[in-house]
CSV table of C-alpha atoms and ligand atoms in Angstrom, one decimal:
chain,number,residue,atom,x,y,z
A,285,MET,CA,10.7,11.7,29.7
A,286,THR,CA,9.8,8.5,28.6
A,287,ASN,CA,13.5,7.4,27.3
A,288,GLN,CA,14.0,4.9,30.2
A,289,ALA,CA,16.1,2.6,29.4
A,290,LEU,CA,17.3,1.2,32.2
A,291,LYS,CA,14.4,0.7,34.8
A,292,LEU,CA,14.4,0.0,38.6
A,293,ASN,CA,12.3,-2.7,39.4
A,294,LYS,CA,9.0,-1.9,41.9
A,295,TYR,CA,10.8,-3.7,44.7
A,296,SER,CA,14.3,-2.7,45.0
A,297,VAL,CA,16.8,-2.7,47.9
A,298,GLY,CA,20.0,-0.8,49.3
A,299,THR,CA,22.6,-2.9,50.7
A,300,GLY,CA,26.3,-1.6,51.7
A,301,ASP,CA,29.2,-3.4,51.4
A,302,ARG,CA,31.7,-1.5,53.4
A,303,PHE,CA,34.8,-4.6,52.4
A,304,ALA,CA,33.4,-5.7,49.7
A,305,HIS,CA,33.2,-9.5,51.1
A,306,GLN,CA,29.9,-10.0,51.4
A,307,ALA,CA,27.8,-9.3,47.7
A,308,LYS,CA,26.8,-13.0,47.6
A,309,ALA,CA,25.8,-13.7,50.9
A,310,GLN,CA,23.4,-10.4,50.3
A,311,LEU,CA,22.7,-11.2,47.2
A,312,GLN,CA,21.6,-15.0,48.8
A,313,ALA,CA,18.6,-12.4,50.7
A,314,CYS,CA,17.3,-11.0,47.7
A,315,ILE,CA,17.0,-15.0,46.0
A,316,LYS,CA,15.5,-15.9,49.6
A,317,ALA,CA,13.0,-13.4,49.0
A,318,LEU,CA,12.4,-14.5,45.1
A,319,ASP,CA,12.1,-18.2,46.4
A,320,ALA,CA,9.4,-16.7,48.8
A,321,GLY,CA,7.4,-15.4,45.3
A,322,ILE,CA,8.9,-11.6,45.3
A,323,GLU,CA,10.8,-9.8,43.3
A,324,VAL,CA,13.5,-7.3,44.8
A,325,VAL,CA,16.5,-6.1,43.3
A,326,PRO,CA,19.8,-5.0,45.0
A,327,VAL,CA,21.3,-1.9,44.8
A,328,TRP,CA,24.9,-2.3,46.0
A,329,ASN,CA,25.5,1.6,47.8
A,330,LYS,CA,29.1,3.1,48.7
A,331,SER,CA,29.4,6.7,49.7
A,332,ASN,CA,31.9,8.8,49.0
A,333,ARG,CA,32.6,8.8,52.5
A,334,GLU,CA,32.9,5.3,52.7
A,335,HIS,CA,35.4,4.8,50.3
A,336,ILE,CA,37.3,7.8,51.9
A,337,ILE,CA,37.4,5.9,55.1
A,338,ILE,CA,38.1,2.5,54.1
A,339,GLY,CA,40.7,3.2,51.3
A,340,SER,CA,38.7,1.4,48.5
A,341,GLU,CA,37.6,2.8,44.9
A,342,PRO,CA,33.7,2.3,43.1
A,343,SER,CA,35.0,0.1,41.2
A,344,SER,CA,35.9,-2.6,43.6
A,345,ALA,CA,32.4,-2.7,44.5
A,346,ARG,CA,31.5,-3.1,41.0
A,347,GLN,CA,33.8,-5.8,41.1
A,348,ALA,CA,32.1,-7.7,44.0
A,349,ALA,CA,28.8,-7.2,42.6
A,350,ASP,CA,29.3,-8.5,39.2
A,351,ALA,CA,31.3,-11.9,41.0
A,352,ALA,CA,28.2,-12.3,43.1
A,353,ILE,CA,25.8,-11.9,39.9
A,354,ARG,CA,27.8,-14.6,38.5
A,355,ALA,CA,28.6,-17.1,41.0
A,356,LEU,CA,24.4,-17.2,42.3
A,357,GLY,CA,23.0,-17.5,38.3
A,358,TRP,CA,21.0,-13.8,38.8
A,359,LYS,CA,19.3,-12.5,36.5
A,360,LEU,CA,17.1,-10.2,37.3
A,361,PRO,CA,18.9,-6.5,37.2
A,362,TYR,CA,20.9,-5.1,39.4
A,363,PHE,CA,22.5,-2.2,40.5
A,364,CYS,CA,25.8,0.1,41.7
A,365,ASP,CA,25.0,3.3,43.5
A,366,ALA,CA,27.5,6.1,44.0
A,367,ASP,CA,25.6,7.0,47.1
A,368,HIS,CA,25.0,10.3,47.9
A,369,ILE,CA,27.5,11.9,45.2
A,370,THR,CA,27.7,15.2,44.0
A,371,SER,CA,29.7,17.7,41.4
A,372,GLN,CA,32.5,17.3,43.4
A,373,THR,CA,33.2,14.0,44.0
A,374,VAL,CA,31.3,12.0,41.0
A,375,ALA,CA,34.0,11.8,38.7
A,376,ARG,CA,35.6,8.2,39.7
A,377,PHE,CA,31.7,7.0,40.1
A,378,LEU,CA,30.9,7.6,36.4
A,379,ASP,CA,32.3,4.2,34.9
A,380,PRO,CA,31.6,1.9,37.7
A,381,CYS,CA,28.1,3.0,38.4
A,382,ASP,CA,24.8,2.8,36.9
A,383,PHE,CA,22.9,3.9,39.6
A,384,PHE,CA,23.4,7.8,40.6
A,385,THR,CA,22.4,8.9,44.3
A,386,LEU,CA,22.7,12.8,43.6
A,387,ASP,CA,23.0,14.8,47.2
A,388,VAL,CA,22.2,18.3,47.4
A,389,ALA,CA,21.2,18.5,50.5
A,390,ASP,CA,23.8,21.0,51.4
A,391,PHE,CA,22.2,23.4,48.8
A,392,ILE,CA,18.9,23.6,50.9
A,393,GLY,CA,18.2,26.5,51.6
A,394,GLN,CA,20.9,28.6,49.5
A,395,PRO,CA,19.3,31.2,47.7
A,396,ALA,CA,18.7,31.1,43.6
A,397,PRO,CA,18.1,34.2,42.2
A,398,ALA,CA,14.9,36.2,42.4
A,399,ALA,CA,14.1,36.0,38.4
A,400,GLU,CA,14.5,32.1,38.4
A,401,ILE,CA,12.4,32.0,41.9
A,402,ASP,CA,9.5,34.3,39.5
A,403,ALA,CA,9.7,32.0,36.6
A,404,PHE,CA,9.2,28.5,38.5
A,405,VAL,CA,6.1,30.8,40.4
A,406,LYS,CA,4.7,31.6,37.0
A,407,ARG,CA,5.6,28.2,34.9
A,408,HIS,CA,3.2,26.2,37.9
A,409,PRO,CA,0.2,28.2,38.4
A,410,GLU,CA,-1.4,24.7,38.6
A,411,LEU,CA,0.4,24.2,42.2
A,412,ALA,CA,-0.7,27.7,43.5
A,413,GLY,CA,-4.8,26.4,45.0
A,414,SER,CA,-6.5,23.3,46.3
A,415,ILE,CA,-4.9,20.2,44.6
A,416,GLU,CA,-6.5,17.2,44.9
A,417,LEU,CA,-4.3,13.7,45.1
A,418,ALA,CA,-5.9,10.1,44.0
A,419,GLY,CA,-5.0,8.8,47.7
A,420,ALA,CA,-5.1,11.8,50.4
A,421,ASP,CA,-7.8,12.2,52.3
A,422,ASP,CA,-7.4,16.0,51.8
A,423,PRO,CA,-6.3,18.3,49.3
A,424,PHE,CA,-2.9,20.1,49.6
A,425,GLU,CA,-3.8,24.1,50.4
A,426,ILE,CA,-0.7,25.5,48.6
A,427,THR,CA,-0.9,29.4,48.5
A,428,PRO,CA,1.0,31.7,46.3
A,429,GLN,CA,3.5,32.3,49.6
A,430,ILE,CA,4.3,28.9,50.2
A,431,LEU,CA,4.7,27.9,46.5
A,432,LYS,CA,7.3,31.2,46.5
A,433,GLN,CA,8.8,30.1,49.6
A,434,THR,CA,9.2,26.9,49.2
A,435,ALA,CA,10.9,27.9,45.7
A,436,GLN,CA,12.9,30.0,47.6
A,437,LYS,CA,14.0,27.2,50.2
A,438,PHE,CA,14.6,24.3,47.1
A,439,LEU,CA,15.1,26.1,43.4
A,440,ALA,CA,19.0,25.9,44.7
A,441,ALA,CA,19.1,22.4,45.0
A,442,VAL,CA,17.4,21.4,42.2
A,443,LYS,CA,19.5,23.5,39.9
A,444,LYS,CA,22.3,21.7,41.4
A,445,ALA,CA,21.0,18.2,41.4
A,446,GLY,CA,20.6,19.2,37.4
A,447,GLU,CA,24.0,20.0,37.1
A,448,VAL,CA,25.2,16.7,39.0
A,449,TYR,CA,22.3,15.2,36.4
A,450,ARG,CA,24.0,16.5,33.3
A,451,ILE,CA,27.5,15.7,33.8
A,452,ILE,CA,26.8,11.9,34.7
A,453,GLU,CA,24.3,12.2,31.7
A,454,ALA,CA,27.0,14.0,29.3
A,455,LYS,CA,29.7,10.5,29.9
A,456,ARG,CA,27.0,7.4,30.1
A,457,GLY,CA,24.7,8.7,27.9
A,458,ALA,CA,20.3,9.3,28.7
A,459,GLY,CA,18.4,6.8,29.9
A,460,ASN,CA,21.9,5.0,30.6
A,461,PHE,CA,21.4,5.1,34.5
A,462,ILE,CA,19.2,5.6,37.3
A,463,SER,CA,18.7,9.1,39.0
A,464,GLU,CA,17.6,9.2,43.2
A,465,VAL,CA,17.7,12.7,44.4
A,466,SER,CA,18.0,12.6,48.0
A,467,MET,CA,18.0,15.7,50.6
A,468,ASP,CA,17.4,13.5,53.6
A,469,GLU,CA,20.8,15.0,55.1
A,470,THR,CA,19.4,17.8,56.4
A,471,ASP,CA,18.0,18.8,59.8
A,472,ARG,CA,14.2,19.5,58.9
A,473,ALA,CA,11.7,17.0,57.5
A,474,GLN,CA,10.4,17.5,53.9
A,475,SER,CA,6.9,17.9,54.0
A,476,PRO,CA,4.5,16.6,51.7
A,477,VAL,CA,3.7,19.7,50.0
A,478,GLU,CA,7.0,20.5,49.7
A,479,LEU,CA,7.9,17.0,47.6
A,480,LEU,CA,5.3,17.4,45.5
A,481,ILE,CA,6.6,21.0,44.4
A,482,ILE,CA,10.3,19.7,44.7
A,483,LEU,CA,9.2,17.0,42.3
A,484,ALA,CA,7.7,20.0,40.0
A,485,ALA,CA,10.8,21.3,40.5
A,486,ILE,CA,13.3,18.5,39.2
A,487,ALA,CA,11.1,17.9,36.1
A,488,ASP,CA,12.0,21.0,35.0
A,489,GLU,CA,15.6,20.7,34.7
A,490,GLY,CA,15.1,17.2,32.9
A,491,ILE,CA,15.8,15.3,35.7
A,492,PRO,CA,14.5,11.6,34.8
A,493,VAL,CA,14.1,10.9,38.9
A,494,GLN,CA,13.2,7.1,39.7
A,495,THR,CA,13.7,7.6,43.5
A,496,ILE,CA,13.2,10.2,45.7
A,497,ALA,CA,14.7,10.1,48.7
A,498,PRO,CA,13.1,13.0,50.9
A,499,LYS,CA,13.9,13.7,54.9
A,500,PHE,CA,11.0,12.0,57.4
A,501,SER,CA,9.7,13.3,60.5
A,502,GLY,CA,11.7,11.7,63.1
A,503,ARG,CA,15.1,10.3,64.1
A,504,PHE,CA,16.9,7.9,61.5
A,505,ASN,CA,19.9,7.0,63.5
A,506,LYS,CA,22.6,4.7,62.4
A,507,GLY,CA,21.6,1.0,62.7
A,508,VAL,CA,19.4,2.0,65.6
A,509,ASP,CA,15.3,1.7,65.4
A,510,TYR,CA,13.3,4.9,64.5
A,511,VAL,CA,12.7,6.9,67.2
A,512,GLY,CA,9.3,9.3,66.5
A,513,ASN,CA,5.5,9.1,65.8
A,514,VAL,CA,5.1,6.1,63.4
A,515,ALA,CA,1.5,7.1,62.6
A,516,GLN,CA,2.9,10.6,61.4
A,517,PHE,CA,5.3,9.0,59.8
A,518,GLU,CA,3.0,6.9,58.0
A,519,SER,CA,0.8,9.1,57.0
A,520,GLU,CA,3.2,11.1,55.8
A,521,MET,CA,4.7,8.3,53.9
A,522,VAL,CA,0.6,7.6,52.4
A,523,LEU,CA,0.8,11.7,51.0
A,524,ASP,CA,4.2,11.1,49.5
A,525,VAL,CA,3.5,8.3,47.6
A,526,ALA,CA,0.0,10.8,46.5
A,527,ALA,CA,2.3,13.7,45.8
A,528,ILE,CA,4.8,11.2,43.6
A,529,ARG,CA,1.7,9.9,41.8
A,530,TYR,CA,0.7,13.5,41.1
A,531,ALA,CA,3.8,14.7,40.0
A,532,VAL,CA,4.2,12.1,37.4
A,533,ARG,CA,1.1,12.3,35.6
A,534,GLN,CA,1.2,15.9,36.0
A,535,TYR,CA,5.0,16.7,34.8
A,536,GLY,CA,5.9,13.5,32.9
A,537,LEU,CA,8.5,11.7,35.2
A,538,PRO,CA,9.0,8.2,35.1
A,539,GLU,CA,6.1,5.9,36.1
A,540,ASN,CA,8.1,3.9,38.0
A,541,LEU,CA,9.5,6.5,40.6
A,542,LYS,CA,8.9,6.0,43.8
A,543,LEU,CA,10.5,6.7,47.3
A,544,SER,CA,13.7,5.6,48.4
A,545,VAL,CA,13.8,5.2,52.4
A,546,HIS,CA,17.5,5.8,53.6
A,547,SER,CA,16.9,3.8,56.7
A,548,GLY,CA,20.3,4.4,58.5
A,549,SER,CA,19.6,0.4,58.9
A,550,ASP,CA,16.8,-1.3,61.4
A,551,LYS,CA,14.5,1.2,61.6
A,552,PHE,CA,12.1,-2.0,62.3
A,553,SER,CA,9.3,0.1,64.1
A,554,ILE,CA,8.4,1.8,60.7
A,555,TYR,CA,8.2,-1.4,58.8
A,556,PRO,CA,4.7,-2.4,59.1
A,557,ALA,CA,3.7,1.1,58.2
A,558,ILE,CA,6.3,0.9,55.3
A,559,HIS,CA,5.1,-2.3,54.0
A,560,SER,CA,1.3,-1.5,54.9
A,561,THR,CA,1.4,1.8,52.4
A,562,MET,CA,3.0,0.2,49.5
A,563,GLN,CA,-0.3,-2.4,50.0
A,564,ARG,CA,-2.7,-0.7,50.3
A,565,LEU,CA,-1.4,1.9,47.1
A,566,ASN,CA,0.0,-0.7,45.2
A,567,ALA,CA,3.6,1.3,45.6
A,568,GLY,CA,7.1,0.4,45.1
A,569,VAL,CA,10.0,1.5,47.8
A,570,HIS,CA,13.6,1.4,47.3
A,571,LEU,CA,14.8,0.7,51.1
A,572,LYS,CA,18.1,1.5,51.4
A,573,THR,CA,20.2,0.1,54.2
A,574,ALA,CA,24.4,1.1,54.3
A,575,GLY,CA,26.5,0.2,57.8
A,576,THR,CA,24.1,-3.2,58.8
A,577,THR,CA,26.2,-5.9,56.9
A,578,TRP,CA,29.2,-4.5,58.8
A,579,LEU,CA,27.9,-5.5,61.9
A,580,GLU,CA,26.7,-9.0,60.7
A,581,GLU,CA,30.7,-9.1,59.9
A,582,LEU,CA,32.0,-8.2,63.7
A,583,ILE,CA,29.2,-10.8,64.6
A,584,GLY,CA,29.8,-13.5,62.5
A,585,LEU,CA,33.9,-13.0,63.3
A,586,ALA,CA,32.5,-12.6,67.5
A,587,GLU,CA,30.5,-16.1,66.8
A,588,ALA,CA,33.3,-17.7,65.2
A,589,GLY,CA,35.5,-17.6,68.6
A,590,GLY,CA,39.2,-17.6,68.8
A,591,ASP,CA,41.1,-15.3,67.0
A,592,GLY,CA,37.5,-14.1,65.2
A,593,LEU,CA,36.4,-12.9,68.7
A,594,ALA,CA,39.6,-12.0,69.4
A,595,LEU,CA,39.5,-9.6,66.4
A,596,ALA,CA,36.0,-8.0,67.3
A,597,LYS,CA,37.0,-7.6,70.7
A,598,GLU,CA,40.3,-5.5,69.6
A,599,ILE,CA,38.2,-3.4,66.7
A,600,TYR,CA,35.8,-2.0,70.3
A,601,ALA,CA,38.6,-1.3,71.9
A,602,GLN,CA,40.3,0.9,69.4
A,603,ALA,CA,36.6,2.5,68.3
A,604,PHE,CA,36.0,3.0,72.3
A,605,ALA,CA,39.6,4.9,72.3
A,606,HIS,CA,38.9,6.7,69.6
A,607,ARG,CA,34.6,7.2,69.9
A,608,GLU,CA,34.6,10.8,69.5
A,609,GLU,CA,36.9,11.0,66.0
A,610,LEU,CA,34.8,8.0,65.0
A,611,CYS,CA,31.3,9.6,66.2
A,612,ALA,CA,31.8,12.9,65.1
A,613,PRO,CA,31.4,12.9,60.9
A,614,TYR,CA,28.0,11.2,62.4
A,615,ALA,CA,27.0,13.1,64.9
A,616,THR,CA,23.6,14.4,63.5
A,617,VAL,CA,22.5,11.0,63.3
A,618,ILE,CA,23.8,9.3,66.4
A,619,ASP,CA,22.7,8.7,70.4
A,620,ILE,CA,24.9,6.8,71.8
A,621,ASP,CA,24.9,7.1,75.7
A,622,PRO,CA,28.5,7.1,77.0
A,623,ALA,CA,27.0,5.7,80.4
A,624,ARG,CA,25.9,2.4,78.9
A,625,LEU,CA,29.3,1.6,76.9
A,626,PRO,CA,31.1,-0.9,78.4
A,627,SER,CA,35.1,-0.5,79.5
A,628,PRO,CA,37.0,-2.8,76.8
A,629,ALA,CA,38.3,-4.3,80.1
A,630,GLU,CA,34.9,-5.2,80.1
A,631,VAL,CA,34.7,-6.8,76.8
A,632,SER,CA,37.7,-8.4,76.6
A,633,GLY,CA,36.5,-11.1,79.2
A,634,TRP,CA,32.5,-12.0,76.9
A,635,THR,CA,32.5,-14.8,75.6
A,636,SER,CA,31.3,-15.0,71.9
A,637,GLU,CA,27.1,-14.7,73.1
A,638,GLN,CA,27.7,-11.8,75.3
A,639,TYR,CA,29.3,-10.2,72.4
A,640,THR,CA,26.9,-11.0,69.8
A,641,SER,CA,24.0,-10.7,71.6
A,642,ALA,CA,25.0,-7.4,72.9
A,643,LEU,CA,25.1,-6.0,69.7
A,644,ARG,CA,22.4,-8.2,67.5
A,645,HIS,CA,19.8,-5.9,67.3
A,646,VAL,CA,16.7,-8.3,68.4
A,647,PRO,CA,14.7,-5.7,69.7
A,648,GLY,CA,13.2,-6.0,72.9
A,649,ALA,CA,15.8,-8.6,74.4
A,650,ALA,CA,17.6,-7.7,77.5
A,651,ALA,CA,21.8,-7.8,76.7
A,652,TYR,CA,21.4,-5.9,73.3
A,653,ASN,CA,22.7,-2.7,73.6
A,654,SER,CA,22.3,0.2,71.4
A,655,SER,CA,24.7,2.2,72.1
A,656,LEU,CA,28.2,-0.2,71.9
A,657,ARG,CA,26.1,-1.0,68.1
A,658,GLN,CA,25.8,2.3,67.1
A,659,LEU,CA,29.5,3.1,68.5
A,660,LEU,CA,30.5,-0.1,66.1
A,661,HIS,CA,28.4,1.6,63.0
A,662,VAL,CA,30.9,3.7,63.0
A,663,GLY,CA,33.7,2.3,63.9
A,664,PHE,CA,34.5,1.0,60.4
A,665,LYS,CA,37.4,3.1,60.0
A,666,VAL,CA,39.3,0.9,62.8
A,667,ALA,CA,39.0,-2.7,60.8
A,668,ALA,CA,40.0,-0.4,57.4
A,669,LYS,CA,43.1,0.4,59.8
A,670,LEU,CA,43.5,-3.3,60.2
A,671,GLY,CA,43.6,-4.2,56.5
A,672,PRO,CA,44.5,-7.7,55.7
A,673,HIS,CA,44.8,-8.5,59.4
A,674,TYR,CA,40.8,-7.7,59.1
A,675,LEU,CA,40.0,-9.4,55.5
A,676,ASP,CA,41.8,-12.6,56.2
A,677,LEU,CA,39.5,-13.1,58.9
A,678,LEU,CA,36.4,-11.9,57.1
A,679,ASN,CA,38.2,-14.5,54.5
A,680,ALA,CA,38.7,-17.3,57.0
A,681,ASN,CA,35.4,-17.4,58.7
A,682,GLU,CA,33.7,-16.6,55.5
A,683,THR,CA,31.0,-19.1,56.2
A,684,VAL,CA,29.3,-18.0,59.8
A,685,ILE,CA,29.7,-14.7,59.0
A,686,ALA,CA,27.5,-14.8,55.2
A,687,LYS,CA,25.1,-17.1,57.3
A,688,ASN,CA,24.6,-13.8,60.0
A,689,VAL,CA,24.7,-11.3,56.8
A,690,THR,CA,21.5,-13.1,54.3
A,691,GLU,CA,19.5,-13.8,58.0
A,692,ASN,CA,19.9,-10.2,58.9
A,693,LEU,CA,19.4,-8.7,55.5
A,694,PHE,CA,16.2,-11.6,54.6
A,695,ASN,CA,14.7,-11.6,58.8
A,696,ARG,CA,15.5,-8.3,59.6
A,697,HIS,CA,14.8,-6.1,56.8
A,698,ILE,CA,13.4,-8.0,53.6
A,699,ALA,CA,11.1,-9.8,54.9
A,700,PRO,CA,9.5,-7.4,57.0
A,701,VAL,CA,9.7,-4.6,54.8
A,702,PHE,CA,8.7,-6.2,51.1
A,703,LEU,CA,6.6,-9.6,52.9
A,704,GLY,CA,4.9,-7.8,55.9
A,705,ILE,CA,7.1,-10.6,58.4
A,706,PRO,CA,7.1,-8.5,61.7
A,707,VAL,CA,10.7,-8.2,62.7
A,708,LYS,CA,9.3,-9.7,66.2
A,709,THR,CA,9.8,-13.0,64.6
A,710,ALA,CA,12.4,-12.5,62.3
A,711,ARG,CA,14.4,-15.3,63.9
A,712,THR,CA,11.8,-17.9,62.6
A,713,ALA,CA,10.8,-15.9,59.5
A,714,ASP,CA,12.2,-19.0,57.7
A,715,ALA,CA,9.6,-21.0,59.6
A,716,LEU,CA,6.8,-18.9,58.8
A,717,MET,CA,7.6,-18.9,55.2
A,718,MET,CA,7.7,-22.7,55.0
A,719,GLU,CA,4.4,-22.9,56.7
A,720,LYS,CA,2.5,-20.5,53.8
A,721,ALA,CA,4.0,-22.3,51.3
B,848,LIG,ZN1,21.2,9.1,52.7
């Protein structure tokens, strides 16, 4: 598994661009990182679910990315990620994408044939016992029973990943795309021990995985901060990195294999932990965000006032009216308090400042409303239905929107994770960097 033509950089950021209008503004955030002395390469991710809701084709994401790269003269790598695809949905992504997130969460817990479980356990005597890992204080203690149970739980899912991987490989050729395996959209977090066993199975399947997205403990709700124990997250991440390093050496997985954090956007309180773990262990990370850019479009429209603000209010009113339908597909990853949702009548009287300060995720700000933010986060279907009316206003207000998109991605995500500048001071991250320079 050494023939990796296409290689993902140590630091990368996954950005979603629901309406394919902000690629340039997003790329600008990576350029700011480069100016600050760090290479963070962009990966434009879009899932099949997003394409279906919006009515778009994966080729449109590719065109938007290519156009942005040309316009801004970006010389480093960049990728288009077929996010959370399965064997059922991969087909239309094969041409335009060069990064594939093989989502096998639905197959976790499905039984694999007993003979395959036994063969796996026999093939991996090194996994049963006490395993010393560089970077971990205590060894992993894996009993034969734990090994077998873990194989029973994950082997079918990993086989499924192999199936999807081979569909892509047959079409694009080995080494011509990046593979990520994701297991985050499930109920229970995977432990570092489980991750190690999963990686052994992934190597057996011959998948040259470059990023792996486990489910971490704690809640990763859409568009709002992390809910959970940050110290526990950090110690788990440290052990995950140790497990990855061991698997790279032991099983010949790609050397640049790293964690992918499917953040659901805005996990500000774990960003310092991610940064310090990366620093301490000299590890890379792929930070995947998604809907945060779409919310910046709304913020930009609201900030613009006039027709833009009117449309932002209209979108809230419709999202409020259809909240049950909009929230249903995301039920496991949102926590909206209906009592905290302002009525559309109230919002219709808001100024630009009232709208943007309720929506903008400034931790600790009194006006910030996480319920409203989550509802709008999943409410992009409303804008999709507005079609040209929405897109025309995006174009008309491009400058103010682009400024919000770039600032948000750089100050609130890239700077804290990759440069170690806390989100608290996000509004002044630019100023801090100028001081540093
Ligand atoms: Zn995910």
